[in-house]
Amino acid sequence: MRFLFLLFVSCFFFQSFSQHRSVLEKGTYEYHLKKKKERNTAAWILLGSGTVMSVAGLSWDNRNVPNEDNAFVKGSSILKFCGIASLALCVPYFLSGRKHKNRALELKTQPAATLDPTKFRQVQGVTFKMPL
């Protein structure tokens, strides 16, 4: 109970800061190339692990098991489901990587353009700070 009280009180008395990136960093060619590489790496990892899990689940399921309540059947179903979910999850990562690649190419072909700082605005977070 004391832990919950301290957690509740700390939410109001401690001021937290989120990570801050400069506005100009997000619009650079290098930023988008880095994001493309990160997204494609994650997508390939998901694709490979999903393929391995699906094939392992299918091969595990092909055993002749007379009892459907067997742990082997349940394990293979879980493995197949996780593999298919991983395969489906890799698609948005590939699409995001392509989006960052296209944006990087746009920035590379454009003349040296500067970002207008008046188009960006900072949104302040809501905090409650009370001196003791």
Tab-separated table of C-alpha atoms in Angstrom:
chain	number	residue	atom	x	y	z
A	1	MET	CA	0.000	0.000	0.000
A	2	ARG	CA	2.843	2.348	0.830
A	3	PHE	CA	4.401	1.629	-2.559
A	4	LEU	CA	1.205	2.622	-4.365
A	5	PHE	CA	0.988	5.812	-2.330
A	6	LEU	CA	4.594	6.717	-3.150
A	7	LEU	CA	3.995	5.972	-6.809
A	8	PHE	CA	0.897	8.178	-6.834
A	9	VAL	CA	2.656	11.022	-5.034
A	10	SER	CA	5.709	10.798	-7.290
A	11	CYS	CA	3.495	11.272	-10.329
A	12	PHE	CA	2.596	14.721	-9.074
A	13	PHE	CA	5.812	15.903	-7.471
A	14	PHE	CA	8.503	14.736	-9.846
A	15	GLN	CA	8.787	16.478	-13.135
A	16	SER	CA	9.686	14.200	-16.014
A	17	PHE	CA	11.165	15.122	-19.340
A	18	SER	CA	10.735	13.304	-22.596
A	19	GLN	CA	13.482	12.809	-25.109
A	20	HIS	CA	14.010	15.897	-27.207
A	21	ARG	CA	15.213	15.902	-30.755
A	22	SER	CA	15.902	19.032	-32.646
A	23	VAL	CA	13.504	19.925	-35.426
A	24	LEU	CA	16.244	20.083	-38.020
A	25	GLU	CA	17.512	16.591	-37.233
A	26	LYS	CA	14.260	14.944	-38.312
A	27	GLY	CA	14.323	16.514	-41.740
A	28	THR	CA	17.822	15.524	-42.791
A	29	TYR	CA	18.920	13.028	-45.409
A	30	GLU	CA	20.991	11.073	-42.888
A	31	TYR	CA	18.057	10.786	-40.481
A	32	HIS	CA	15.841	9.164	-43.108
A	33	LEU	CA	18.600	6.810	-44.259
A	34	LYS	CA	19.166	5.721	-40.659
A	35	LYS	CA	15.447	5.130	-40.129
A	36	LYS	CA	15.231	3.176	-43.408
A	37	LYS	CA	18.081	0.919	-42.341
A	38	GLU	CA	16.577	0.350	-38.875
A	39	ARG	CA	13.128	-0.448	-40.270
A	40	ASN	CA	14.431	-2.805	-42.939
A	41	THR	CA	16.615	-4.639	-40.420
A	42	ALA	CA	13.640	-5.123	-38.102
A	43	ALA	CA	11.478	-6.255	-41.028
A	44	TRP	CA	14.009	-8.846	-42.191
A	45	ILE	CA	14.375	-10.177	-38.645
A	46	LEU	CA	10.596	-10.515	-38.322
A	47	LEU	CA	10.335	-12.147	-41.740
A	48	GLY	CA	13.070	-14.672	-41.003
A	49	SER	CA	11.873	-15.554	-37.525
A	50	GLY	CA	8.260	-15.795	-38.723
A	51	THR	CA	9.246	-18.155	-41.504
A	52	VAL	CA	11.245	-20.345	-39.138
A	53	MET	CA	8.440	-20.458	-36.569
A	54	SER	CA	5.778	-21.253	-39.197
A	55	VAL	CA	7.824	-24.043	-40.775
A	56	ALA	CA	8.692	-25.471	-37.355
A	57	GLY	CA	5.033	-25.376	-36.315
A	58	LEU	CA	3.906	-27.065	-39.523
A	59	SER	CA	6.553	-29.788	-39.317
A	60	TRP	CA	5.793	-30.347	-35.643
A	61	ASP	CA	2.099	-30.645	-36.488
A	62	ASN	CA	2.662	-33.330	-39.140
A	63	ARG	CA	3.468	-35.964	-36.525
A	64	ASN	CA	0.774	-38.585	-36.122
A	65	VAL	CA	-0.631	-37.721	-32.733
A	66	PRO	CA	-3.891	-39.548	-31.948
A	67	ASN	CA	-4.861	-37.362	-28.972
A	68	GLU	CA	-5.825	-33.760	-29.784
A	69	ASP	CA	-5.227	-32.619	-26.189
A	70	ASN	CA	-1.565	-33.468	-26.458
A	71	ALA	CA	0.959	-30.770	-25.570
A	72	PHE	CA	2.659	-31.244	-28.944
A	73	VAL	CA	-0.478	-30.161	-30.804
A	74	LYS	CA	-0.969	-27.098	-28.621
A	75	GLY	CA	2.688	-26.131	-28.927
A	76	SER	CA	2.648	-26.426	-32.690
A	77	SER	CA	-0.499	-24.287	-32.894
A	78	ILE	CA	1.098	-21.571	-30.783
A	79	LEU	CA	4.258	-21.719	-32.881
A	80	LYS	CA	2.286	-21.464	-36.135
A	81	PHE	CA	0.226	-18.547	-34.821
A	82	CYS	CA	3.305	-16.622	-33.669
A	83	GLY	CA	5.017	-17.279	-36.996
A	84	ILE	CA	2.068	-16.029	-39.030
A	85	ALA	CA	1.731	-12.971	-36.785
A	86	SER	CA	5.423	-12.223	-37.240
A	87	LEU	CA	5.091	-12.569	-41.008
A	88	ALA	CA	2.141	-10.173	-41.025
A	89	LEU	CA	3.958	-7.720	-38.775
A	90	CYS	CA	6.972	-7.404	-41.076
A	91	VAL	CA	4.917	-5.772	-43.862
A	92	PRO	CA	4.407	-2.381	-42.129
A	93	TYR	CA	8.116	-2.235	-41.351
A	94	PHE	CA	9.000	-2.746	-45.021
A	95	LEU	CA	6.489	-0.063	-46.017
A	96	SER	CA	7.876	2.367	-43.449
A	97	GLY	CA	11.404	1.695	-44.680
A	98	ARG	CA	10.313	2.450	-48.235
A	99	LYS	CA	8.683	5.682	-47.074
A	100	HIS	CA	11.910	6.802	-45.389
A	101	LYS	CA	13.937	5.817	-48.461
A	102	ASN	CA	11.712	7.890	-50.737
A	103	ARG	CA	11.876	10.844	-48.381
A	104	ALA	CA	15.675	10.604	-48.258
A	105	LEU	CA	15.831	10.571	-52.055
A	106	GLU	CA	13.581	13.631	-52.185
A	107	LEU	CA	15.849	15.453	-49.775
A	108	LYS	CA	18.933	14.424	-51.745
A	109	THR	CA	17.586	15.667	-55.067
A	110	GLN	CA	16.242	18.936	-53.685
A	111	PRO	CA	18.527	21.933	-53.572
A	112	ALA	CA	19.836	22.833	-50.145
A	113	ALA	CA	16.554	23.754	-48.571
A	114	THR	CA	16.252	25.008	-45.063
A	115	LEU	CA	13.346	24.226	-42.839
A	116	ASP	CA	11.203	27.115	-41.788
A	117	PRO	CA	11.095	27.109	-37.961
A	118	THR	CA	7.805	29.021	-38.011
A	119	LYS	CA	6.018	25.967	-39.424
A	120	PHE	CA	6.841	23.886	-36.356
A	121	ARG	CA	5.450	24.438	-32.936
A	122	GLN	CA	6.308	22.881	-29.657
A	123	VAL	CA	3.554	21.319	-27.638
A	124	GLN	CA	4.009	21.627	-23.918
A	125	GLY	CA	3.238	18.717	-21.624
A	126	VAL	CA	0.966	19.069	-18.639
A	127	THR	CA	2.743	18.752	-15.289
A	128	PHE	CA	1.850	19.641	-11.784
A	129	LYS	CA	4.723	20.851	-9.636
A	130	MET	CA	4.295	21.797	-6.027
A	131	PRO	CA	7.201	23.044	-3.927
A	132	LEU	CA	7.513	21.489	-0.491
